[in-house]
Amino acid sequence: MWTATLSLIDGKGKRGSFSLNFDPTRTIAQIENWITAITVPLNNIIKGGVVAISISRAMAVPVLMQQVPTDDSDVEEKMKVIFKDINGFFGSFAIPTLDETLVNVGSSTIDQADANVILFNTAIETGINFSGSFTAPTTNRGDAVALITSEDEVFTSSRTGR
Amino acid sequence: MDSLLAKITGDNMPFGVWYESLTEAERRLVTKARRQGLLVINLNADGTNTVSKVVA
């Protein structure tokens, strides 16, 4: 199984990260393509900067992926994604430096009607098309994600990055 | 749901063009329509995103 980890930094110099797993039959190029392809929706979900990506080895941050954090970005502010795999098991990951404008007013839920959220969720559930072959993350068990069941704003502790 | 699908005017319509044509209520139905297999959103490695209607 491949594990891709995206490391982010916020405007206060604090760091956070999130990881996604990929089926072992995927090539590194396919996983890199998948990560590059989520650049636009991810840029509009986060406010921090992506400073490093690893897939069991270092991957250059895609040229267009947001690298410089906004001054008000905050790694303690995250979008927690909970999903169910094809066998009914639940998994989750949390993306630091969530752009709080994506949070529904009077709620902690993420706006599911936002274009970039729709694209990001499609990339998770359906995958990204590479010459007719779809690449999508798996759970820790190596199973495909069947359904994102919830996306919410959460606040967690952070560690100092510089 | 019908109005949302009616705005997909061809195969591999640019996602952004289609999304901008939707009302707020229609946008809230996009994920449901995708999960029901009524439409396909295609994210490509080159960054282009398209939408197609699934014909039964």
Short mmCIF file of C-alpha atoms in Angstrom, two decimals:
data_model
loop_
_atom_site.label_atom_id
_atom_site.label_comp_id
_atom_site.label_asym_id
_atom_site.label_seq_id
_atom_site.Cartn_x
_atom_site.Cartn_y
_atom_site.Cartn_z
CA MET A 1 0.00 0.00 0.00
CA TRP A 2 1.17 3.47 -0.83
CA THR A 3 0.68 6.25 1.65
CA ALA A 4 0.78 9.80 0.47
CA THR A 5 1.26 12.44 3.14
CA LEU A 6 0.66 16.12 2.52
CA SER A 7 2.33 18.45 5.02
CA LEU A 8 0.95 21.91 5.51
CA ILE A 9 2.03 25.02 7.33
CA ASP A 10 -0.18 27.86 8.49
CA GLY A 11 0.38 31.57 8.77
CA LYS A 12 1.66 31.23 12.30
CA GLY A 13 4.36 28.73 11.37
CA LYS A 14 2.53 25.73 12.78
CA ARG A 15 2.47 22.46 10.93
CA GLY A 16 -0.12 19.81 10.20
CA SER A 17 -0.52 16.96 7.79
CA PHE A 18 -2.91 14.40 6.43
CA SER A 19 -2.38 11.05 4.76
CA LEU A 20 -4.13 9.04 2.09
CA ASN A 21 -3.57 5.42 1.13
CA PHE A 22 -3.40 3.97 -2.36
CA ASP A 23 -3.67 0.45 -3.63
CA PRO A 24 -0.24 -1.23 -4.08
CA THR A 25 -0.98 -1.94 -7.75
CA ARG A 26 -0.86 1.80 -8.46
CA THR A 27 2.29 3.33 -9.80
CA ILE A 28 3.96 6.30 -8.17
CA ALA A 29 3.19 8.27 -11.31
CA GLN A 30 -0.52 7.53 -10.96
CA ILE A 31 -0.53 8.66 -7.34
CA GLU A 32 1.42 11.79 -8.18
CA ASN A 33 -1.04 12.50 -10.96
CA TRP A 34 -3.92 12.05 -8.54
CA ILE A 35 -2.40 14.49 -6.07
CA THR A 36 -1.64 17.02 -8.80
CA ALA A 37 -5.16 16.70 -10.12
CA ILE A 38 -6.75 17.68 -6.80
CA THR A 39 -4.74 20.92 -6.75
CA VAL A 40 -7.64 23.21 -7.63
CA PRO A 41 -10.22 21.84 -5.20
CA LEU A 42 -7.63 21.46 -2.46
CA ASN A 43 -6.43 25.04 -2.92
CA ASN A 44 -9.97 26.19 -2.32
CA ILE A 45 -10.46 24.00 0.73
CA ILE A 46 -7.31 24.96 2.60
CA LYS A 47 -5.84 28.27 3.58
CA GLY A 48 -2.40 27.05 4.61
CA GLY A 49 0.45 26.12 2.34
CA VAL A 50 1.42 22.63 1.26
CA VAL A 51 5.12 22.45 2.01
CA ALA A 52 5.87 18.77 1.42
CA ILE A 53 4.33 15.62 0.03
CA SER A 54 5.65 12.14 0.49
CA ILE A 55 4.67 8.81 -1.05
CA SER A 56 7.12 6.64 0.80
CA ARG A 57 9.55 9.05 -0.78
CA ALA A 58 9.58 12.80 -1.32
CA MET A 59 7.32 14.27 -3.97
CA ALA A 60 7.69 17.80 -5.22
CA VAL A 61 4.72 19.95 -4.39
CA PRO A 62 2.87 20.46 -7.70
CA VAL A 63 3.76 23.81 -9.20
CA LEU A 64 0.24 25.18 -8.95
CA MET A 65 -0.53 23.74 -5.52
CA GLN A 66 -0.84 26.41 -2.85
CA GLN A 67 2.52 26.75 -1.11
CA VAL A 68 2.41 30.09 0.66
CA PRO A 69 -0.02 30.20 3.58
CA THR A 70 -2.37 33.09 4.09
CA ASP A 71 -1.75 35.10 7.25
CA ASP A 72 -5.00 33.89 8.80
CA SER A 73 -4.54 30.20 7.98
CA ASP A 74 -4.55 27.87 10.95
CA VAL A 75 -3.48 24.23 11.07
CA GLU A 76 -5.66 23.72 14.12
CA GLU A 77 -8.70 24.37 11.95
CA LYS A 78 -9.35 21.22 9.95
CA MET A 79 -11.84 19.59 7.65
CA LYS A 80 -12.47 16.14 9.07
CA VAL A 81 -13.62 13.70 6.42
CA ILE A 82 -15.28 10.49 7.55
CA PHE A 83 -15.91 7.83 4.95
CA LYS A 84 -17.15 4.28 4.62
CA ASP A 85 -15.37 1.68 2.54
CA ILE A 86 -16.90 -0.93 0.28
CA ASN A 87 -17.06 -3.38 3.17
CA GLY A 88 -18.81 -0.95 5.51
CA PHE A 89 -15.79 -0.04 7.60
CA PHE A 90 -15.28 3.60 8.53
CA GLY A 91 -12.13 5.64 8.14
CA SER A 92 -11.20 9.28 8.34
CA PHE A 93 -8.62 11.93 7.65
CA ALA A 94 -8.42 15.61 8.53
CA ILE A 95 -7.08 18.37 6.28
CA PRO A 96 -5.42 21.25 8.17
CA THR A 97 -5.91 24.95 7.44
CA LEU A 98 -9.50 24.64 6.29
CA ASP A 99 -10.91 27.77 4.67
CA GLU A 100 -13.74 28.55 7.07
CA THR A 101 -15.81 30.15 4.34
CA LEU A 102 -16.63 26.56 3.33
CA VAL A 103 -18.33 25.97 6.67
CA ASN A 104 -22.11 26.29 6.59
CA VAL A 105 -23.35 29.25 8.63
CA GLY A 106 -24.55 28.24 12.07
CA SER A 107 -23.09 24.78 11.71
CA SER A 108 -19.79 22.91 11.64
CA THR A 109 -20.64 21.06 8.43
CA ILE A 110 -18.85 21.71 5.14
CA ASP A 111 -20.77 23.15 2.20
CA GLN A 112 -21.48 20.14 -0.01
CA ALA A 113 -22.70 22.39 -2.80
CA ASP A 114 -19.33 24.08 -3.22
CA ALA A 115 -17.74 23.24 -6.58
CA ASN A 116 -14.34 22.42 -5.13
CA VAL A 117 -15.80 20.25 -2.40
CA ILE A 118 -17.77 18.38 -5.07
CA LEU A 119 -14.61 17.86 -7.13
CA PHE A 120 -12.54 16.83 -4.14
CA ASN A 121 -15.16 14.32 -3.00
CA THR A 122 -15.42 12.95 -6.52
CA ALA A 123 -11.66 12.44 -6.53
CA ILE A 124 -11.98 10.44 -3.29
CA GLU A 125 -15.05 8.40 -4.14
CA THR A 126 -14.77 7.92 -7.89
CA GLY A 127 -11.13 8.66 -8.53
CA ILE A 128 -9.29 10.56 -11.18
CA ASN A 129 -9.20 9.37 -14.74
CA PHE A 130 -5.86 8.52 -16.26
CA SER A 131 -6.33 7.19 -19.76
CA GLY A 132 -9.48 5.38 -18.74
CA SER A 133 -8.08 3.99 -15.50
CA PHE A 134 -9.43 5.53 -12.30
CA THR A 135 -7.13 6.12 -9.35
CA ALA A 136 -8.63 6.75 -5.92
CA PRO A 137 -7.41 6.45 -2.33
CA THR A 138 -8.14 3.40 -0.23
CA THR A 139 -8.69 2.90 3.48
CA ASN A 140 -5.97 1.64 5.83
CA ARG A 141 -7.33 -1.82 5.04
CA GLY A 142 -6.67 -1.27 1.37
CA ASP A 143 -10.33 -1.14 0.42
CA ALA A 144 -11.90 1.42 -1.88
CA VAL A 145 -13.83 4.32 -0.39
CA ALA A 146 -17.51 3.82 -1.12
CA LEU A 147 -18.97 6.94 0.38
CA ILE A 148 -17.93 10.08 2.23
CA THR A 149 -20.39 10.13 5.10
CA SER A 150 -19.56 13.47 6.68
CA GLU A 151 -17.28 16.48 6.39
CA ASP A 152 -17.02 18.82 9.36
CA GLU A 153 -14.87 21.59 10.71
CA VAL A 154 -12.86 20.42 13.73
CA PHE A 155 -10.19 22.02 15.87
CA THR A 156 -7.17 20.07 17.07
CA SER A 157 -3.79 20.74 18.63
CA SER A 158 -0.76 21.58 16.51
CA ARG A 159 3.00 21.50 16.72
CA THR A 160 5.45 24.30 15.99
CA GLY A 161 7.00 24.17 12.55
CA ARG A 162 9.64 26.89 12.73
CA MET B 1 -32.94 16.74 -10.35
CA ASP B 2 -34.30 16.85 -13.91
CA SER B 3 -33.38 20.50 -14.36
CA LEU B 4 -29.86 19.84 -13.15
CA LEU B 5 -29.44 17.04 -15.67
CA ALA B 6 -31.04 19.06 -18.46
CA LYS B 7 -28.26 21.60 -18.14
CA ILE B 8 -25.70 18.98 -19.17
CA THR B 9 -25.81 19.81 -22.85
CA GLY B 10 -23.32 17.29 -24.18
CA ASP B 11 -20.81 14.60 -23.34
CA ASN B 12 -17.79 15.82 -21.41
CA MET B 13 -19.22 19.29 -20.85
CA PRO B 14 -16.74 21.46 -18.91
CA PHE B 15 -17.62 21.08 -15.23
CA GLY B 16 -17.10 24.76 -14.47
CA VAL B 17 -19.43 25.92 -17.22
CA TRP B 18 -22.12 23.52 -16.07
CA TYR B 19 -21.70 24.31 -12.37
CA GLU B 20 -22.00 28.04 -13.00
CA SER B 21 -25.32 27.45 -14.75
CA LEU B 22 -26.82 25.72 -11.72
CA THR B 23 -29.01 27.31 -9.09
CA GLU B 24 -28.05 26.96 -5.43
CA ALA B 25 -30.74 24.31 -4.97
CA GLU B 26 -29.44 22.37 -7.97
CA ARG B 27 -25.88 22.55 -6.68
CA ARG B 28 -27.00 20.84 -3.50
CA LEU B 29 -28.23 17.91 -5.58
CA VAL B 30 -25.00 17.34 -7.52
CA THR B 31 -23.48 14.81 -5.14
CA LYS B 32 -26.77 12.94 -4.82
CA ALA B 33 -27.08 12.74 -8.61
CA ARG B 34 -23.52 11.50 -8.94
CA ARG B 35 -23.98 8.84 -6.28
CA GLN B 36 -27.20 7.72 -7.94
CA GLY B 37 -25.28 7.25 -11.18
CA LEU B 38 -27.25 9.88 -13.06
CA LEU B 39 -24.16 11.84 -14.02
CA VAL B 40 -20.41 11.34 -14.11
CA ILE B 41 -17.90 13.97 -13.05
CA ASN B 42 -14.57 13.23 -14.65
CA LEU B 43 -11.44 14.68 -13.06
CA ASN B 44 -8.47 14.34 -15.35
CA ALA B 45 -4.78 14.39 -14.62
CA ASP B 46 -4.35 17.48 -16.79
CA GLY B 47 -6.66 19.43 -14.50
CA THR B 48 -9.63 19.51 -16.84
CA ASN B 49 -12.91 18.48 -15.26
CA THR B 50 -15.97 17.44 -17.24
CA VAL B 51 -19.49 16.24 -16.59
CA SER B 52 -21.59 13.82 -18.60
CA LYS B 53 -25.15 12.64 -18.25
CA VAL B 54 -25.62 8.89 -17.89
CA VAL B 55 -28.22 7.66 -20.32
CA ALA B 56 -30.24 4.72 -18.98
#
